[in-house]
Amino acid sequence: MARVLLVEDERAFLHALSYNLRKEGHEVITATDGARALELARSHRPDVVVLDVMLPGKSGLDVCRELRAETSVPILMLTARSEEMDRVLGLELGADDYIVKPVGLRELLARIRAAIRRARMPTPADAPVEILERGALRMDASRREASWRGRELALKPREFDLLLHMARHEGQVLSRDALLTAVWGYEYVGDPRTVDVHIRWLREKLEEDPGDPRHIQTVRGNGYKLRLS
Ligand code: CA
């Protein structure tokens, strides 16, 4: 059971979603505007936040930025199909994922469940010790620390998970769908562009020339491959 904060001003959608999540045993709190969402997030400390971008008053992007400054709660952004910029911006502001509307209730529930499961992953304190050293990369999975060529890498949580997964499978071609499943944990296929955006950020941190990547290679039509040597 998790505590989910739903932020959406379309009331029919909000009700359908809360009804279904409550039926599955989750505690649901709802807000229809950004200011209220921030209040509730502070007072109720949800496990997951589902946040629509288009809200009256303070936008979902502003709420995301403010929340991220205070907490690491997983944030799922809901964006309209036409608003490509919102998606990338949402991720840059620290959202964990975005979901493009219109979206079926079934898929949305599956994505929320996946976020709830991720939120419950063991915290660093009780995770088993795992240190991975390959080439110039060193990752401490339990402390969630990474270094590259002896320098500490500042990685967002999902960047860390992505790099760790790729490092564990160094040299293998990993499809975007496989990466989504392994790192984001979808039961259903999510938007592969989420992977592309994170790959771009990792390249900016690892590659001498992110425009001509040596380590995180694109395999046309297939996905990505990590080479550390
Ligand atoms: Ca809305």
PDB file of C-alpha atoms in Angstrom, residues 5 8 30 45 47 49 94-97 103 110 116 141 144 185 188 200 213 225:
ATOM      1  CA  LEU A   5      -0.817  12.368  -4.384  1.00  0.00           C
ATOM      2  CA  GLU A   8      -5.099  17.173 -11.862  1.00  0.00           C
ATOM      3  CA  THR A  30      -5.923  14.798  -4.427  1.00  0.00           C
ATOM      4  CA  ARG A  45       4.615  13.109   2.475  1.00  0.00           C
ATOM      5  CA  ASP A  47       5.239   7.933  -1.742  1.00  0.00           C
ATOM      6  CA  VAL A  49       3.204  12.142  -6.965  1.00  0.00           C
ATOM      7  CA  GLY A  94      13.585  16.288 -11.859  1.00  0.00           C
ATOM      8  CA  ALA A  95      10.436  14.392 -12.759  1.00  0.00           C
ATOM      9  CA  ASP A  96      11.140  10.657 -12.875  1.00  0.00           C
ATOM     10  CA  ASP A  97       8.971  10.034 -15.860  1.00  0.00           C
ATOM     11  CA  VAL A 103      -3.733   7.877 -21.843  1.00  0.00           C
ATOM     12  CA  ALA A 110       0.292   0.282 -14.652  1.00  0.00           C
ATOM     13  CA  ILE A 116       5.143   2.741  -6.449  1.00  0.00           C
ATOM     14  CA  ALA A 141      25.357   0.539  -5.838  1.00  0.00           C
ATOM     15  CA  ARG A 144      24.686   5.199  -4.949  1.00  0.00           C
ATOM     16  CA  GLY A 185      10.247  -1.150 -14.460  1.00  0.00           C
ATOM     17  CA  TYR A 188       3.788  -1.984 -20.382  1.00  0.00           C
ATOM     18  CA  ARG A 200      21.975  12.234 -23.719  1.00  0.00           C
ATOM     19  CA  PRO A 213      30.241   9.312 -28.238  1.00  0.00           C
ATOM     20  CA  LYS A 225      25.770  -0.266 -25.980  1.00  0.00           C
TER      21      LYS A 225
END
